[in-house]
Every structure is written in structure tokens, then in C-alpha cells.
Amino acid sequence: MGKHPAGRGFGAGRAEGGAGWRGEVGGAEGVASGQSGPGTALGLSACALPAATRPVTMVAVLGGRGVLRLRLLLSALKPGIHVPRAGPAAAFGTSVTSAKVAVNGVQLHYQQTGEGDHAVLLLPGMLGSGETDFGPQLKNLNKKLFTVVAWDPRGYGHSRPPDRDFPADFFERDAKDAVDLMKALKFKKVSLLGWSDGGITALIAAAKYPSYIHKMVIWGANAYVTDEDSMIYEGIRDVSKWSERTRKPLEALYGYDYFARTCEKWVDGIRQFKHLPDGNICRHLLPRVQCPALIVHGEKDPLVPRFHADFIHKHVKGSRFGWRQKECLKK
């Protein structure tokens, strides 16, 4: 790790918003050189993007190029079929609405835009929110093709109270919250785009609620924790060692004390999986994923080793693996 450890996936939109999250991991700004690939499995007309690196929030490692790749991926996510909605959940054109809804005993915050029949849920990474991680996607996705929802998991962003905690089943809890949120918003079926922790949540949701998930794209995710991962996580525990550029947006969102305290709690929460057989987070669930899935990995990701993406691709039946963008754009 370099002198500016960021975290685990700090936000797709953060790069353009000036956060520069993961790009500073290992002391290299915008280091991510993401692999993206033909989105055949998802019915995409172009390739999928980023190269998110793990802990932090999407923008960290992606840098401006990563955000561009994500835009291309999402813009290319042309629905192969129309997914019916139960009601007019988003008939407000190009505006972005922000609201809260009661789900599983908490008030979950979300942003929503578009009026398309294809519902897409954006799932942020550790400490992330829809606002910090997916600003460009909320702004630029095709509003006629998609209805886009970006959520703040409980304890993150504006879904507070409660404070964020990390029980042994926190990923399963997030998956249920995410699915129940979309059901509360009257969507009958949704596609998932998740990165880092949001990618893990998406995998679990697709496995546990197969009839509800249409398609899925994930990047910067892992299904288990190794000794190597555990060391990386420990390296980002002390947020005072992060660069100012990396800390500032999260401090603005949470205040320094909550930000620092929650990061420490996250490190403890994610490292607990190392003590389970095979470091298992959700590896046992991967064979249960039935929807078309695209797995994307950044070839210079300093926080999530390539073997994690390979493992997910191998065990999610029929999944496609993303290749670097310069190659897929030629296809």
C-alpha cells in the first residue's frame, strides 16, 4: 500500500466530483486501468466499463477514465426485453428526485431518475452513497430506456439513523434491503450494477432472489477474504493517513468522527470473514445466480487481486468477463 490508502470502493461519481478516491491508492492517482468487455451476456450493445479497485468508494481508483467507462457501460445497457413496472414509479422526465422510504425498520434514502421500462439499481461501495458514487450515471443515463435508482445502504449516506454496523450477515441484510426497497418503489423486476461492497451485495441478491433480478454487472467485488486481502484492509483502517483529497468528500458527508469510526468498523466487519471456512462471504451462493451477469475487473486494481474476479466468473454459470476498454470498443 502506498502512503495514501483510500478505502474499499469510494464512488463512481467521485472521480468527476473531485474526490479522486481510489486513484490515490498506492500513491497513484487515477491508476485504474479497467478491463471491460463485450456485454453480450447482458444484451449490451457495447462493452462494460470500469476497473474499480476494492476498498474505497467508486471514484477512488477509477479516476476520470473509470467514470467514463462506467458511463459507456450504462449507456450501452439497452434492455433486451421490457421489464414491467407495477406503477408509474418515475414519470418525471430528466429530473432526479430524492426521497426516503421505510424498509425493514429503517428509512432508506434513494435517488431516482428516468421513465424507462428497464429498472436499474446502482449499489455503492464501502462508505459510499448514490450521490457520492453514481452522480454521472444519474445525470447521463438514457432516461427513456431506464428508470435508475441509486440507493444509500442503511448507515451510509443519508440512510441515517441508524449508524452503520457490521454483523456477520451485513451483506445479506443489504441485499434484502435493496430488493425490498425496489419492491416498495413498485418495480416488478430490476437489473443491478454494483461495485466493491455493492458488487457483493448484488451477487447475493441475484442468488437469493433470482426471479426478481433481470441482469447484473459487478466490478471490484470478491466472494471470499484471504490473508492478502486482510492485510490490505488493515492498511486503510486509519483514515488520518489517507490523502486530503480522498478524505475530504467523506468528511463532508459524514463528519470526521463518524467517517473514521465507521471505516474502522468496516475493517473489522470485512475481516471477520477471514475466520470462516475458506474466508467465505458468498462463494457458496455463486452457483445459484441465474441472471445474465457481466464481471468486470481493473487490471491495475491495487486492492482487489485479479483472482477474485476470475473466481466469480468461474462460479457464476454463463457469466461473461470484461476486457480492457480499448479492445472491446473495436468489437
Tab-separated table of C-alpha atoms in Angstrom:
chain	number	residue	atom	x	y	z
A	1	MET	CA	0.000	0.000	0.000
A	2	GLY	CA	1.168	3.499	-0.703
A	3	LYS	CA	1.105	6.376	1.700
A	4	HIS	CA	-2.417	7.348	0.695
A	5	PRO	CA	-4.551	4.294	1.321
A	6	ALA	CA	-8.029	5.088	0.239
A	7	GLY	CA	-10.677	2.627	1.074
A	8	ARG	CA	-12.727	-0.011	-0.472
A	9	GLY	CA	-14.602	1.442	-3.359
A	10	PHE	CA	-15.301	5.100	-2.890
A	11	GLY	CA	-17.654	6.050	-5.608
A	12	ALA	CA	-18.126	6.046	-9.318
A	13	GLY	CA	-19.166	9.612	-9.390
A	14	ARG	CA	-16.494	10.729	-7.026
A	15	ALA	CA	-13.789	10.926	-9.600
A	16	GLU	CA	-15.542	13.560	-11.598
A	17	GLY	CA	-16.783	15.173	-8.453
A	18	GLY	CA	-13.225	15.805	-7.413
A	19	ALA	CA	-12.986	13.143	-4.788
A	20	GLY	CA	-10.406	11.083	-6.579
A	21	TRP	CA	-10.889	8.161	-4.269
A	22	ARG	CA	-9.161	5.091	-5.332
A	23	GLY	CA	-6.998	6.788	-7.815
A	24	GLU	CA	-4.777	7.666	-4.923
A	25	VAL	CA	-4.424	4.204	-3.538
A	26	GLY	CA	-0.802	3.214	-3.584
A	27	GLY	CA	0.140	6.830	-4.244
A	28	ALA	CA	-1.008	6.727	-7.861
A	29	GLU	CA	-3.861	8.964	-8.860
A	30	GLY	CA	-6.219	7.575	-11.439
A	31	VAL	CA	-4.198	4.382	-11.587
A	32	ALA	CA	-7.051	2.147	-12.509
A	33	SER	CA	-6.824	0.774	-15.987
A	34	GLY	CA	-10.046	-1.108	-16.129
A	35	GLN	CA	-10.859	-4.087	-18.150
A	36	SER	CA	-14.171	-4.033	-19.841
A	37	GLY	CA	-15.741	-6.392	-22.239
A	38	PRO	CA	-18.460	-7.223	-24.657
A	39	GLY	CA	-21.737	-7.138	-22.841
A	40	THR	CA	-23.222	-9.947	-24.812
A	41	ALA	CA	-24.385	-11.724	-21.692
A	42	LEU	CA	-26.359	-8.680	-20.622
A	43	GLY	CA	-27.702	-7.799	-24.024
A	44	LEU	CA	-25.463	-4.747	-24.173
A	45	SER	CA	-24.651	-3.093	-27.469
A	46	ALA	CA	-21.218	-2.024	-26.325
A	47	CYS	CA	-18.750	-3.013	-23.657
A	48	ALA	CA	-18.742	-2.682	-19.959
A	49	LEU	CA	-16.576	-0.470	-18.030
A	50	PRO	CA	-14.614	0.295	-15.130
A	51	ALA	CA	-11.849	-1.118	-13.353
A	52	ALA	CA	-12.856	-0.393	-9.893
A	53	THR	CA	-10.440	-1.301	-7.224
A	54	ARG	CA	-11.722	-2.565	-3.992
A	55	PRO	CA	-11.988	-0.845	-0.718
A	56	VAL	CA	-12.808	2.733	-1.101
A	57	THR	CA	-15.726	4.162	-2.845
A	58	MET	CA	-16.018	4.026	-6.510
A	59	VAL	CA	-14.140	7.022	-7.573
A	60	ALA	CA	-11.041	6.356	-5.749
A	61	VAL	CA	-9.381	4.132	-8.156
A	62	LEU	CA	-11.407	4.735	-11.183
A	63	GLY	CA	-10.328	8.258	-11.853
A	64	GLY	CA	-11.940	10.134	-14.726
A	65	ARG	CA	-11.307	7.299	-17.143
A	66	GLY	CA	-13.061	4.830	-14.899
A	67	VAL	CA	-16.114	7.038	-14.706
A	68	LEU	CA	-16.142	7.379	-18.478
A	69	ARG	CA	-16.050	3.612	-18.792
A	70	LEU	CA	-18.926	3.274	-16.384
A	71	ARG	CA	-20.918	5.779	-18.383
A	72	LEU	CA	-20.312	3.839	-21.559
A	73	LEU	CA	-21.321	0.621	-19.874
A	74	LEU	CA	-24.508	2.017	-18.501
A	75	SER	CA	-25.386	3.885	-21.670
A	76	ALA	CA	-24.914	0.647	-23.541
A	77	LEU	CA	-27.206	-1.278	-21.228
A	78	LYS	CA	-30.000	-1.464	-23.748
A	79	PRO	CA	-32.680	-3.728	-22.399
A	80	GLY	CA	-33.144	-6.927	-24.306
A	81	ILE	CA	-36.722	-7.041	-23.106
A	82	HIS	CA	-39.015	-4.617	-21.409
A	83	VAL	CA	-39.320	-5.166	-17.689
A	84	PRO	CA	-42.825	-4.289	-16.483
A	85	ARG	CA	-43.346	-1.993	-13.540
A	86	ALA	CA	-46.282	-2.145	-11.227
A	87	GLY	CA	-46.868	1.586	-11.424
A	88	PRO	CA	-45.557	4.951	-12.677
A	89	ALA	CA	-42.532	4.931	-10.385
A	90	ALA	CA	-40.652	7.507	-12.453
A	91	ALA	CA	-42.633	9.646	-14.835
A	92	PHE	CA	-40.743	12.870	-14.231
A	93	GLY	CA	-38.542	13.074	-17.313
A	94	THR	CA	-34.950	14.084	-16.726
A	95	SER	CA	-35.248	15.292	-13.140
A	96	VAL	CA	-33.643	13.476	-10.236
A	97	THR	CA	-35.788	13.018	-7.167
A	98	SER	CA	-34.521	12.308	-3.680
A	99	ALA	CA	-36.630	10.659	-1.023
A	100	LYS	CA	-36.763	8.163	1.824
A	101	VAL	CA	-38.951	5.120	2.262
A	102	ALA	CA	-39.473	2.802	5.211
A	103	VAL	CA	-37.855	-0.580	4.540
A	104	ASN	CA	-37.221	-3.306	7.114
A	105	GLY	CA	-37.467	-0.922	10.050
A	106	VAL	CA	-35.234	1.853	8.689
A	107	GLN	CA	-35.666	4.893	6.455
A	108	LEU	CA	-33.667	4.211	3.290
A	109	HIS	CA	-32.641	7.148	1.134
A	110	TYR	CA	-32.582	6.869	-2.641
A	111	GLN	CA	-32.351	8.986	-5.759
A	112	GLN	CA	-34.395	8.192	-8.837
A	113	THR	CA	-34.488	9.408	-12.405
A	114	GLY	CA	-35.781	8.334	-15.800
A	115	GLU	CA	-39.004	6.899	-17.132
A	116	GLY	CA	-37.847	3.791	-18.970
A	117	ASP	CA	-39.276	0.313	-18.561
A	118	HIS	CA	-35.879	-1.138	-17.612
A	119	ALA	CA	-35.327	-0.548	-13.898
A	120	VAL	CA	-31.692	-0.380	-12.774
A	121	LEU	CA	-30.448	-0.229	-9.175
A	122	LEU	CA	-26.985	1.246	-8.546
A	123	LEU	CA	-25.235	-0.232	-5.486
A	124	PRO	CA	-22.337	1.779	-3.989
A	125	GLY	CA	-19.190	0.556	-2.294
A	126	MET	CA	-17.954	0.795	1.271
A	127	LEU	CA	-18.925	4.111	2.894
A	128	GLY	CA	-20.490	5.108	-0.401
A	129	SER	CA	-23.870	6.517	-1.354
A	130	GLY	CA	-25.779	7.098	-4.538
A	131	GLU	CA	-24.736	10.735	-4.505
A	132	THR	CA	-21.022	10.133	-3.999
A	133	ASP	CA	-20.650	7.038	-6.157
A	134	PHE	CA	-23.045	7.445	-9.076
A	135	GLY	CA	-23.559	11.128	-9.813
A	136	PRO	CA	-22.569	10.892	-13.501
A	137	GLN	CA	-24.808	7.888	-14.077
A	138	LEU	CA	-27.824	9.574	-12.535
A	139	LYS	CA	-27.201	12.555	-14.752
A	140	ASN	CA	-26.305	10.924	-18.049
A	141	LEU	CA	-28.075	7.596	-18.405
A	142	ASN	CA	-30.738	7.401	-21.071
A	143	LYS	CA	-33.900	8.457	-19.267
A	144	LYS	CA	-36.178	6.961	-21.901
A	145	LEU	CA	-34.667	3.492	-21.731
A	146	PHE	CA	-34.099	3.268	-17.998
A	147	THR	CA	-35.531	4.135	-14.650
A	148	VAL	CA	-32.421	4.476	-12.497
A	149	VAL	CA	-32.378	4.225	-8.716
A	150	ALA	CA	-29.253	4.856	-6.634
A	151	TRP	CA	-29.602	3.905	-3.001
A	152	ASP	CA	-27.792	4.584	0.261
A	153	PRO	CA	-27.469	1.354	2.288
A	154	ARG	CA	-28.510	1.628	5.932
A	155	GLY	CA	-25.992	3.630	7.934
A	156	TYR	CA	-24.427	5.146	4.796
A	157	GLY	CA	-25.099	8.434	3.043
A	158	HIS	CA	-28.468	9.819	4.034
A	159	SER	CA	-29.880	6.493	5.248
A	160	ARG	CA	-29.107	7.526	8.831
A	161	PRO	CA	-30.062	6.832	11.509
A	162	PRO	CA	-29.153	4.125	12.258
A	163	ASP	CA	-25.382	4.203	12.457
A	164	ARG	CA	-23.733	1.671	10.209
A	165	ASP	CA	-22.883	-1.649	11.822
A	166	PHE	CA	-21.369	-4.857	10.507
A	167	PRO	CA	-22.919	-8.012	11.917
A	168	ALA	CA	-21.930	-11.330	10.367
A	169	ASP	CA	-24.817	-11.095	7.893
A	170	PHE	CA	-24.463	-7.440	6.879
A	171	PHE	CA	-24.133	-8.249	3.171
A	172	GLU	CA	-27.258	-10.436	3.271
A	173	ARG	CA	-29.044	-7.650	5.138
A	174	ASP	CA	-28.028	-5.141	2.470
A	175	ALA	CA	-29.211	-7.491	-0.277
A	176	LYS	CA	-32.628	-7.862	1.339
A	177	ASP	CA	-32.856	-4.118	1.961
A	178	ALA	CA	-32.010	-3.394	-1.673
A	179	VAL	CA	-34.573	-5.813	-3.071
A	180	ASP	CA	-37.268	-4.710	-0.630
A	181	LEU	CA	-36.563	-1.058	-1.454
A	182	MET	CA	-37.177	-1.684	-5.148
A	183	LYS	CA	-40.324	-3.626	-4.359
A	184	ALA	CA	-41.507	-0.748	-2.186
A	185	LEU	CA	-40.973	1.512	-5.190
A	186	LYS	CA	-43.263	-0.801	-7.188
A	187	PHE	CA	-40.738	-2.294	-9.588
A	188	LYS	CA	-41.556	-5.850	-10.582
A	189	LYS	CA	-38.051	-6.713	-11.769
A	190	VAL	CA	-34.698	-4.929	-11.729
A	191	SER	CA	-31.147	-5.072	-13.041
A	192	LEU	CA	-28.210	-4.478	-10.713
A	193	LEU	CA	-24.985	-2.540	-11.166
A	194	GLY	CA	-22.795	-2.918	-8.125
A	195	TRP	CA	-19.197	-2.233	-7.348
A	196	SER	CA	-16.981	-3.203	-4.448
A	197	ASP	CA	-19.274	-3.947	-1.488
A	198	GLY	CA	-22.171	-3.177	-3.789
A	199	GLY	CA	-20.947	-5.896	-6.130
A	200	ILE	CA	-21.012	-8.419	-3.295
A	201	THR	CA	-24.499	-7.266	-2.348
A	202	ALA	CA	-25.600	-7.665	-5.974
A	203	LEU	CA	-24.254	-11.224	-6.144
A	204	ILE	CA	-26.137	-12.179	-3.002
A	205	ALA	CA	-29.340	-10.519	-4.195
A	206	ALA	CA	-29.146	-12.298	-7.556
A	207	ALA	CA	-28.595	-15.638	-5.829
A	208	LYS	CA	-31.290	-15.270	-3.186
A	209	TYR	CA	-33.938	-13.516	-5.263
A	210	PRO	CA	-33.418	-14.978	-8.755
A	211	SER	CA	-36.923	-14.308	-10.032
A	212	TYR	CA	-36.577	-10.607	-9.218
A	213	ILE	CA	-33.192	-9.871	-10.825
A	214	HIS	CA	-33.144	-9.305	-14.570
A	215	LYS	CA	-29.435	-8.705	-15.328
A	216	MET	CA	-26.307	-7.812	-13.394
A	217	VAL	CA	-22.964	-6.056	-13.837
A	218	ILE	CA	-20.433	-6.099	-10.997
A	219	TRP	CA	-16.871	-4.902	-10.597
A	220	GLY	CA	-14.319	-4.736	-7.789
A	221	ALA	CA	-16.097	-7.497	-5.857
A	222	ASN	CA	-14.895	-10.630	-4.089
A	223	ALA	CA	-16.675	-13.701	-2.779
A	224	TYR	CA	-14.192	-14.523	-0.018
A	225	VAL	CA	-11.386	-12.975	2.033
A	226	THR	CA	-7.745	-14.112	2.006
A	227	ASP	CA	-4.771	-13.278	4.208
A	228	GLU	CA	-3.636	-10.879	1.489
A	229	ASP	CA	-6.994	-9.116	1.490
A	230	SER	CA	-6.982	-8.868	5.268
A	231	MET	CA	-3.611	-7.098	5.204
A	232	ILE	CA	-4.879	-4.634	2.607
A	233	TYR	CA	-7.954	-3.864	4.687
A	234	GLU	CA	-5.863	-3.249	7.784
A	235	GLY	CA	-3.829	-0.755	5.765
A	236	ILE	CA	-6.817	1.523	5.273
A	237	ARG	CA	-8.080	1.435	8.853
A	238	ASP	CA	-6.623	4.820	9.894
A	239	VAL	CA	-8.287	7.468	7.739
A	240	SER	CA	-5.889	10.129	9.053
A	241	LYS	CA	-3.297	8.523	6.782
A	242	TRP	CA	-5.426	8.974	3.706
A	243	SER	CA	-4.700	11.920	1.449
A	244	GLU	CA	-6.760	15.059	1.983
A	245	ARG	CA	-8.205	14.693	-1.480
A	246	THR	CA	-9.517	11.281	-0.571
A	247	ARG	CA	-10.803	12.177	2.875
A	248	LYS	CA	-12.496	15.471	2.129
A	249	PRO	CA	-15.700	14.312	0.390
A	250	LEU	CA	-16.409	11.661	3.018
A	251	GLU	CA	-15.694	14.067	5.837
A	252	ALA	CA	-18.150	16.487	4.242
A	253	LEU	CA	-20.793	13.763	4.042
A	254	TYR	CA	-20.301	12.181	7.449
A	255	GLY	CA	-18.162	14.443	9.605
A	256	TYR	CA	-14.694	13.220	10.545
A	257	ASP	CA	-15.644	11.270	13.658
A	258	TYR	CA	-18.378	9.183	12.047
A	259	PHE	CA	-16.279	8.667	8.940
A	260	ALA	CA	-13.233	7.479	10.905
A	261	ARG	CA	-15.248	5.340	13.290
A	262	THR	CA	-17.228	3.677	10.521
A	263	CYS	CA	-14.126	2.913	8.496
A	264	GLU	CA	-12.603	1.121	11.481
A	265	LYS	CA	-15.829	-0.790	11.987
A	266	TRP	CA	-15.865	-1.737	8.316
A	267	VAL	CA	-12.330	-3.136	8.503
A	268	ASP	CA	-13.326	-5.280	11.470
A	269	GLY	CA	-16.534	-6.272	9.710
A	270	ILE	CA	-14.925	-7.394	6.472
A	271	ARG	CA	-12.029	-9.142	8.197
A	272	GLN	CA	-14.402	-11.321	10.205
A	273	PHE	CA	-14.978	-13.405	7.074
A	274	LYS	CA	-11.351	-14.463	7.125
A	275	HIS	CA	-12.154	-16.605	10.166
A	276	LEU	CA	-14.870	-18.536	8.347
A	277	PRO	CA	-14.118	-21.671	6.290
A	278	ASP	CA	-12.397	-20.595	3.071
A	279	GLY	CA	-12.860	-16.969	4.115
A	280	ASN	CA	-16.372	-17.267	2.753
A	281	ILE	CA	-18.534	-14.217	2.095
A	282	CYS	CA	-20.816	-15.521	-0.639
A	283	ARG	CA	-18.850	-18.109	-2.603
A	284	HIS	CA	-21.457	-20.756	-1.729
A	285	LEU	CA	-24.153	-18.644	-3.379
A	286	LEU	CA	-22.467	-18.040	-6.735
A	287	PRO	CA	-23.808	-21.220	-8.402
A	288	ARG	CA	-27.321	-20.040	-7.579
A	289	VAL	CA	-27.059	-16.898	-9.721
A	290	GLN	CA	-29.335	-17.374	-12.728
A	291	CYS	CA	-29.447	-13.978	-14.420
A	292	PRO	CA	-27.082	-12.860	-17.197
A	293	ALA	CA	-24.003	-11.442	-15.488
A	294	LEU	CA	-21.009	-9.422	-16.588
A	295	ILE	CA	-17.948	-9.480	-14.317
A	296	VAL	CA	-15.531	-6.561	-14.707
A	297	HIS	CA	-12.074	-6.148	-13.209
A	298	GLY	CA	-9.405	-3.441	-13.314
A	299	GLU	CA	-6.092	-4.865	-14.460
A	300	LYS	CA	-4.212	-2.405	-12.223
A	301	ASP	CA	-6.542	-2.696	-9.273
A	302	PRO	CA	-4.255	-2.448	-6.219
A	303	LEU	CA	-6.892	-3.526	-3.724
A	304	VAL	CA	-8.697	-6.459	-5.309
A	305	PRO	CA	-6.463	-9.121	-6.840
A	306	ARG	CA	-7.467	-10.489	-10.234
A	307	PHE	CA	-8.101	-13.973	-8.840
A	308	HIS	CA	-11.284	-12.710	-7.165
A	309	ALA	CA	-12.851	-11.729	-10.479
A	310	ASP	CA	-11.703	-14.998	-12.046
A	311	PHE	CA	-13.303	-16.960	-9.219
A	312	ILE	CA	-16.623	-15.170	-9.564
A	313	HIS	CA	-16.598	-15.587	-13.330
A	314	LYS	CA	-15.831	-19.310	-12.992
A	315	HIS	CA	-18.590	-19.996	-10.485
A	316	VAL	CA	-21.387	-17.793	-11.866
A	317	LYS	CA	-22.700	-20.003	-14.624
A	318	GLY	CA	-22.854	-18.361	-18.025
A	319	SER	CA	-21.271	-15.118	-16.839
A	320	ARG	CA	-19.114	-13.010	-19.121
A	321	PHE	CA	-15.817	-11.437	-18.161
A	322	GLY	CA	-14.926	-7.844	-19.044
A	323	TRP	CA	-11.877	-6.977	-21.122
A	324	ARG	CA	-9.947	-3.768	-21.336
A	325	GLN	CA	-11.908	-0.998	-22.965
A	326	LYS	CA	-9.611	-0.291	-25.895
A	327	GLU	CA	-10.166	-3.818	-27.093
A	328	CYS	CA	-13.902	-4.014	-26.605
A	329	LEU	CA	-14.545	-0.691	-28.309
A	330	LYS	CA	-13.236	-2.212	-31.505
A	331	LYS	CA	-15.760	-5.026	-31.394
